[in-house]
Coordinates of C-alpha atoms in Angstrom, one line a residue:
M1 CA 115.3 108.6 140.6
F2 CA 113.7 108.7 137.2
D3 CA 111.3 111.5 136.3
I4 CA 108.0 110.7 134.6
T5 CA 109.2 111.6 131.2
T6 CA 112.1 109.1 131.4
L7 CA 109.8 106.4 132.8
R8 CA 107.4 106.8 130.0
V9 CA 110.1 106.4 127.4
I10 CA 111.5 103.4 129.3
W11 CA 108.1 101.7 129.4
W12 CA 107.5 102.5 125.7
A13 CA 110.8 100.7 125.0
L14 CA 109.9 97.8 127.4
L15 CA 106.6 97.4 125.6
G16 CA 108.5 97.1 122.3
I17 CA 110.9 94.6 123.9
L18 CA 108.0 92.4 125.1
L19 CA 106.4 92.5 121.7
I20 CA 109.6 91.5 120.1
G21 CA 110.1 88.7 122.7
F22 CA 106.6 87.4 122.0
A23 CA 107.1 87.6 118.2
I24 CA 110.5 85.8 118.3
M25 CA 109.8 83.2 121.0
D26 CA 106.2 82.4 120.1
G27 CA 106.3 83.4 116.4
F28 CA 108.2 80.3 115.3
D29 CA 105.7 78.1 117.2
F30 CA 102.9 79.5 115.1
G31 CA 105.0 79.3 112.0
I32 CA 105.6 75.6 112.5
A33 CA 101.9 75.0 113.2
A34 CA 100.9 76.8 110.0
L35 CA 103.4 74.9 108.0
L36 CA 102.7 71.5 109.6
R37 CA 101.2 69.8 106.6
V38 CA 103.5 71.6 104.1
L39 CA 106.8 70.6 105.7
G40 CA 105.5 67.3 107.2
R41 CA 104.4 65.0 104.4
T42 CA 104.0 61.9 106.5
E43 CA 102.7 61.4 110.1
H44 CA 106.2 60.7 111.3
E45 CA 107.5 63.9 109.7
R46 CA 104.7 65.9 111.3
H47 CA 105.5 64.4 114.6
V48 CA 109.1 65.5 114.2
L49 CA 108.0 69.1 113.6
L50 CA 105.7 69.1 116.6
E51 CA 108.5 67.6 118.8
T52 CA 110.7 70.6 117.9
I53 CA 108.3 73.0 119.7
E54 CA 106.2 70.9 122.1
P55 CA 108.7 71.0 125.0
T56 CA 108.9 74.8 124.9
W57 CA 105.8 76.3 123.3
E58 CA 103.9 76.7 126.6
G59 CA 106.8 78.5 128.2
N60 CA 107.1 80.8 125.2
Q61 CA 103.6 82.2 125.9
V62 CA 105.0 84.0 129.0
W63 CA 106.0 86.8 126.6
F64 CA 102.3 87.1 125.6
V65 CA 101.3 87.3 129.2
L66 CA 104.0 89.8 130.0
G67 CA 103.0 92.0 127.1
G68 CA 99.3 92.0 128.2
G69 CA 100.2 92.6 131.8
A70 CA 102.6 95.5 131.0
S71 CA 99.9 97.1 128.8
F72 CA 97.4 96.8 131.6
A73 CA 99.6 98.2 134.3
A74 CA 101.8 100.8 132.4
W75 CA 99.3 102.0 129.8
P76 CA 95.8 101.4 131.3
I77 CA 94.1 103.8 128.9
L78 CA 95.7 102.0 125.9
Y79 CA 94.7 98.6 127.3
A80 CA 91.1 99.7 128.0
T81 CA 90.6 101.3 124.6
A82 CA 92.2 98.6 122.5
F83 CA 90.6 95.6 124.3
S84 CA 87.2 97.2 124.3
G85 CA 87.2 98.3 120.6
L86 CA 89.0 95.3 119.2
Y87 CA 87.1 92.7 121.2
L88 CA 86.2 90.4 118.4
A89 CA 89.7 90.4 116.9
L90 CA 91.3 89.7 120.3
A91 CA 88.7 87.0 120.9
L92 CA 89.8 85.3 117.7
V93 CA 93.4 85.5 118.9
L94 CA 92.5 84.0 122.3
L95 CA 90.6 81.3 120.5
A96 CA 93.7 80.4 118.6
F97 CA 95.7 80.3 121.8
I98 CA 93.0 77.9 123.3
V99 CA 92.8 75.7 120.2
R100 CA 96.6 75.2 120.0
P101 CA 97.2 73.3 123.3
V102 CA 94.0 71.3 122.7
G103 CA 95.4 70.3 119.3
F104 CA 98.7 69.3 120.7
N105 CA 97.1 67.1 123.4
F106 CA 94.3 65.6 121.4
R107 CA 95.8 64.8 118.0
N108 CA 97.7 61.8 119.3
K109 CA 94.9 60.4 121.4
M110 CA 93.7 58.3 118.3
H111 CA 95.6 56.8 115.4
D112 CA 92.8 57.5 112.9
P113 CA 94.3 59.7 110.1
R114 CA 91.0 61.6 109.9
W115 CA 91.2 62.4 113.6
R116 CA 94.7 63.7 113.3
A117 CA 93.9 65.7 110.2
V118 CA 91.2 67.5 112.1
W119 CA 93.5 68.6 114.8
D120 CA 96.3 69.4 112.4
G121 CA 93.8 71.7 110.7
A122 CA 93.1 73.3 114.1
L123 CA 96.8 73.9 114.6
I124 CA 97.2 75.4 111.2
F125 CA 94.2 77.6 111.9
S126 CA 95.7 78.8 115.2
G127 CA 99.0 79.7 113.4
F128 CA 97.5 81.7 110.6
V129 CA 94.9 83.5 112.7
V130 CA 97.5 84.9 115.1
M131 CA 99.9 85.9 112.3
L132 CA 97.2 87.6 110.2
I133 CA 95.4 89.4 113.0
S134 CA 98.7 90.7 114.5
G135 CA 99.7 92.2 111.2
V136 CA 96.3 93.6 110.5
A137 CA 96.3 95.2 113.9
F138 CA 99.6 97.0 113.3
G139 CA 98.4 98.1 109.9
N140 CA 95.3 99.7 111.5
L141 CA 97.5 101.6 113.9
F142 CA 98.8 103.7 111.0
L143 CA 95.3 104.1 109.6
G144 CA 93.9 105.2 112.9
L145 CA 91.2 103.4 114.9
P146 CA 87.6 104.6 115.1
F147 CA 87.3 105.8 118.7
R148 CA 87.0 109.1 120.5
Y149 CA 86.8 110.4 124.1
D150 CA 84.4 113.0 125.5
D151 CA 85.3 115.6 128.1
D152 CA 84.8 113.0 130.8
L153 CA 87.1 110.5 129.1
H154 CA 84.2 108.2 128.2
M155 CA 85.3 106.3 125.1
T156 CA 83.1 105.7 122.1
W157 CA 84.0 103.2 119.4
Q158 CA 82.4 103.2 115.9
G159 CA 82.8 100.4 113.5
G160 CA 83.1 96.6 113.5
F161 CA 85.5 93.9 112.9
F162 CA 85.3 93.9 109.1
D163 CA 86.0 97.7 109.0
L164 CA 89.5 96.7 110.1
L165 CA 90.1 94.9 106.8
H166 CA 91.4 97.9 104.9
P167 CA 93.7 96.9 102.0
Y168 CA 96.7 98.5 103.7
A169 CA 96.0 96.5 106.9
I170 CA 95.6 93.3 104.9
L171 CA 99.1 94.0 103.3
A172 CA 100.5 94.4 106.8
G173 CA 98.9 91.1 107.6
L174 CA 100.7 89.5 104.7
V175 CA 104.0 91.0 105.9
S176 CA 103.3 89.3 109.3
I177 CA 102.4 86.0 107.7
A178 CA 105.5 85.9 105.4
M179 CA 107.8 87.0 108.3
L180 CA 106.6 84.4 110.8
L181 CA 106.4 81.6 108.2
T182 CA 110.1 82.4 107.5
H183 CA 110.8 82.3 111.2
G184 CA 109.0 79.0 111.7
A185 CA 110.7 77.4 108.6
C186 CA 114.1 78.6 109.9
W187 CA 113.4 76.9 113.2
A188 CA 112.5 73.7 111.4
A189 CA 115.7 73.9 109.4
Y190 CA 117.7 74.2 112.6
R191 CA 115.9 71.6 114.7
A192 CA 114.2 69.0 112.5
D193 CA 115.7 65.9 110.8
Q194 CA 117.8 66.7 107.7
V195 CA 115.1 65.5 105.3
I196 CA 112.6 68.0 106.7
A197 CA 115.3 70.6 107.3
Q198 CA 116.2 70.8 103.6
R199 CA 112.6 71.3 102.7
A200 CA 112.2 73.9 105.4
A201 CA 115.3 75.8 104.2
R202 CA 113.8 76.1 100.7
M203 CA 110.5 77.3 102.2
A204 CA 112.4 79.9 104.4
R205 CA 114.1 81.3 101.4
W206 CA 110.8 81.8 99.5
M207 CA 109.1 83.2 102.5
A208 CA 112.0 85.6 103.2
L209 CA 111.7 86.9 99.6
A210 CA 107.9 87.3 100.1
Y211 CA 108.5 89.2 103.3
A212 CA 111.0 91.6 101.7
I213 CA 108.6 92.4 98.8
T214 CA 105.6 93.0 101.1
F215 CA 107.6 94.9 103.7
V216 CA 109.0 97.3 101.1
A217 CA 105.6 97.6 99.5
A218 CA 104.0 98.4 102.9
G219 CA 106.7 101.0 103.5
I220 CA 106.2 102.8 100.2
W221 CA 102.4 102.7 100.7
L222 CA 102.9 104.2 104.2
A223 CA 105.1 106.9 102.9
Y224 CA 102.9 108.0 100.0
G225 CA 99.4 106.7 100.6
V226 CA 98.7 106.9 104.4
P227 CA 98.4 110.3 106.1
G228 CA 100.7 110.6 109.1
Y229 CA 99.8 112.0 112.5
G230 CA 101.8 114.6 114.4
V231 CA 101.5 116.5 117.7
A232 CA 100.9 120.3 117.0
G233 CA 102.6 122.9 119.2
P234 CA 104.8 122.3 122.3
V235 CA 104.9 118.6 123.4
V236 CA 104.3 118.2 127.1
T237 CA 106.1 115.1 128.1
D238 CA 105.5 115.2 131.9
G239 CA 101.9 116.2 132.0
V240 CA 98.9 114.4 133.3
A241 CA 97.5 111.3 131.5
N242 CA 94.8 113.0 129.6
P243 CA 94.8 112.6 125.8
L244 CA 92.6 115.6 125.3
F245 CA 95.2 118.1 126.4
K246 CA 97.0 118.1 123.1
Q247 CA 96.4 119.1 119.5
V248 CA 97.0 116.6 116.7
T249 CA 97.5 117.2 113.0
V250 CA 96.8 114.7 110.2
G251 CA 98.3 114.8 106.8
G252 CA 102.1 114.7 107.4
S253 CA 104.3 111.7 107.0
W254 CA 104.6 108.7 109.3
F255 CA 108.3 108.9 108.6
A256 CA 108.7 112.3 110.3
S257 CA 110.2 110.7 113.3
Y258 CA 112.8 109.1 111.0
M259 CA 113.8 112.6 109.9
M260 CA 114.2 113.7 113.5
Y261 CA 116.1 110.6 114.5
P262 CA 118.1 109.3 111.5
W263 CA 119.3 106.3 113.5
F264 CA 115.7 105.0 113.3
W265 CA 116.5 103.8 109.8
L266 CA 118.6 101.1 111.3
A267 CA 115.3 99.2 112.2
P268 CA 114.0 98.6 108.7
A269 CA 117.5 98.0 107.5
L270 CA 117.9 95.3 110.1
G271 CA 114.7 93.7 109.0
L272 CA 115.8 93.5 105.4
L273 CA 119.3 92.5 106.4
G274 CA 117.8 89.6 108.3
A275 CA 115.8 88.5 105.3
V276 CA 119.0 88.6 103.2
G277 CA 120.8 86.6 105.9
V278 CA 118.1 83.9 105.8
Q279 CA 118.7 83.5 102.0
W280 CA 122.4 82.9 102.6
T281 CA 122.6 81.0 105.8
V282 CA 119.4 79.0 106.5
G283 CA 120.2 75.3 106.3
K284 CA 123.9 75.9 106.1
L285 CA 125.3 77.3 109.4
S286 CA 123.0 75.7 112.0
L287 CA 121.6 78.3 114.2
T288 CA 122.6 81.3 112.0
G289 CA 119.5 81.1 109.8
F290 CA 117.2 81.2 112.8
L291 CA 119.2 84.2 114.3
C292 CA 118.8 86.0 111.0
S293 CA 115.0 85.4 111.0
S294 CA 114.9 86.7 114.6
L295 CA 116.7 89.8 113.5
M296 CA 114.2 90.2 110.7
V297 CA 111.3 90.0 113.2
A298 CA 112.9 92.5 115.6
G299 CA 113.7 95.0 112.9
T300 CA 110.2 94.9 111.6
I301 CA 108.6 95.6 114.9
L302 CA 111.1 98.3 115.7
A303 CA 110.5 99.9 112.3
A304 CA 106.7 100.1 113.0
G305 CA 107.3 101.4 116.6
F306 CA 109.7 104.1 115.5
A307 CA 107.3 105.3 112.7
L308 CA 104.4 105.5 115.2
F309 CA 106.4 107.3 117.9
P310 CA 105.1 109.0 120.0
F311 CA 101.7 107.6 119.2
L312 CA 100.5 104.4 120.7
L313 CA 96.9 104.3 119.4
P314 CA 95.9 107.0 116.8
S315 CA 92.2 107.9 116.4
S316 CA 90.6 108.2 113.0
L317 CA 87.4 109.7 114.5
D318 CA 88.9 112.4 116.6
P319 CA 92.7 112.8 116.2
H320 CA 92.9 114.8 119.4
S321 CA 91.8 111.6 121.3
S322 CA 94.8 109.7 120.0
L323 CA 96.9 108.1 122.7
T324 CA 100.6 108.9 122.9
V325 CA 103.5 107.9 125.1
W326 CA 103.1 111.2 127.0
D327 CA 99.4 111.0 127.9
A328 CA 98.3 107.4 128.3
S329 CA 100.6 106.1 131.1
S330 CA 100.1 105.2 134.7
S331 CA 101.3 107.3 137.5
H332 CA 105.0 107.9 138.3
G333 CA 104.8 105.7 141.3
T334 CA 103.3 102.8 139.4
L335 CA 105.8 103.0 136.6
L336 CA 108.7 103.1 139.0
L337 CA 107.4 100.2 141.1
M338 CA 106.9 98.1 138.0
L339 CA 110.3 99.0 136.6
G340 CA 111.8 97.5 139.8
A341 CA 109.9 94.3 139.3
V342 CA 111.1 94.1 135.7
I343 CA 114.7 94.6 136.7
I344 CA 114.4 91.7 139.0
F345 CA 112.3 89.2 137.1
L346 CA 113.0 89.8 133.4
P347 CA 116.6 88.6 133.7
I348 CA 115.4 85.5 135.5
I349 CA 113.0 84.7 132.7
I350 CA 115.7 85.2 130.1
I351 CA 118.3 83.1 131.9
Y352 CA 115.8 80.3 132.6
T353 CA 114.6 80.3 128.9
A354 CA 118.2 80.2 127.7
W355 CA 118.9 77.2 130.0
V356 CA 115.8 75.4 128.8
Y357 CA 116.7 75.8 125.1
R358 CA 120.3 74.7 125.9
V359 CA 119.0 71.5 127.5
M360 CA 116.6 70.9 124.6
R361 CA 119.2 71.6 121.9
G362 CA 119.8 69.2 119.0
R363 CA 117.9 67.9 116.1
V364 CA 114.7 65.7 116.4
M365 CA 115.6 62.8 114.3
L366 CA 113.1 61.0 112.1
E367 CA 114.6 57.6 112.9
D368 CA 114.1 58.1 116.6
V369 CA 110.4 59.1 116.1
Q370 CA 109.8 56.1 113.9
H371 CA 111.5 53.8 116.4
S372 CA 109.4 55.2 119.3
H373 CA 106.2 54.8 117.3
N374 CA 107.0 51.2 116.4
N375 CA 107.6 50.4 120.1
Y376 CA 104.4 52.1 121.0

């Protein structure tokens, strides 16, 4: 039987796994959408790109649903605070999720180039919005979000959407955009016709370089220009879920956890190693380039999560109100029950996803698309 401390760490790790699953499985979909008119220079080429993701994009969204559901059930205070204060930003993300399937379904209803251009624009919008807002959100976690709790745990949020556009948060958004554009380009290099694949491989190399530059710049800025948060005094890991029962200091380093656990440095190293791997393998060794970009995505999210640990949602208004792994979780019984469900259903999801991608393997050939359009 797991104690509450162990369960909280397990669910912190599971939340990270679900975020990584979402970024890897849905990230290349958004990358393809954002690059649709860059990599696809004709209607047939754009159709090839869409065919590489259309059979699976809807299933990939299960990771988004799982992440939201896990946040709601395992970290209810985190869910309530984030979704209340970041309402407009999350509404834009949901709008992008709504626009994308509409774009897929409507762009081919008419052959008018202007009609298809409009829906291509909608798909490009959906890709960039999710990539940018996801990165900006992570950047703001390190800056602290403007909320506080009173003694009755009533939350107050001060500030609006545009207050989130701090220069550091924008840099984090650029890291996200470069990372997922690389990921999408690597998928196109793996699945699209060779003509498009060569173009995508060049794009992936440039975007991987942009990712490495912005990622390192964000790390340096975080180390020297963004005050870190820390828990003062003894850390109670098995206490009640009340964020006001601790003292928080501001002014240290966000890399303090890296000093305590040196193996955390593997995460940013894996991110940069993945970017180097993209440079050497994309377009050459089939799936290897995509696996390298997946490693880059996983390393980036792990690096951010390790730097934040044990904080989940720092507060800039009242640091003592910051939410941590130790004071924002559900009860022991809820965490244990959910863990049993995860042990049963997560392997099923992974196995089924792997089977689907095995069935759908192979390149989408430009010749086949042209032939089907001619017959139509």
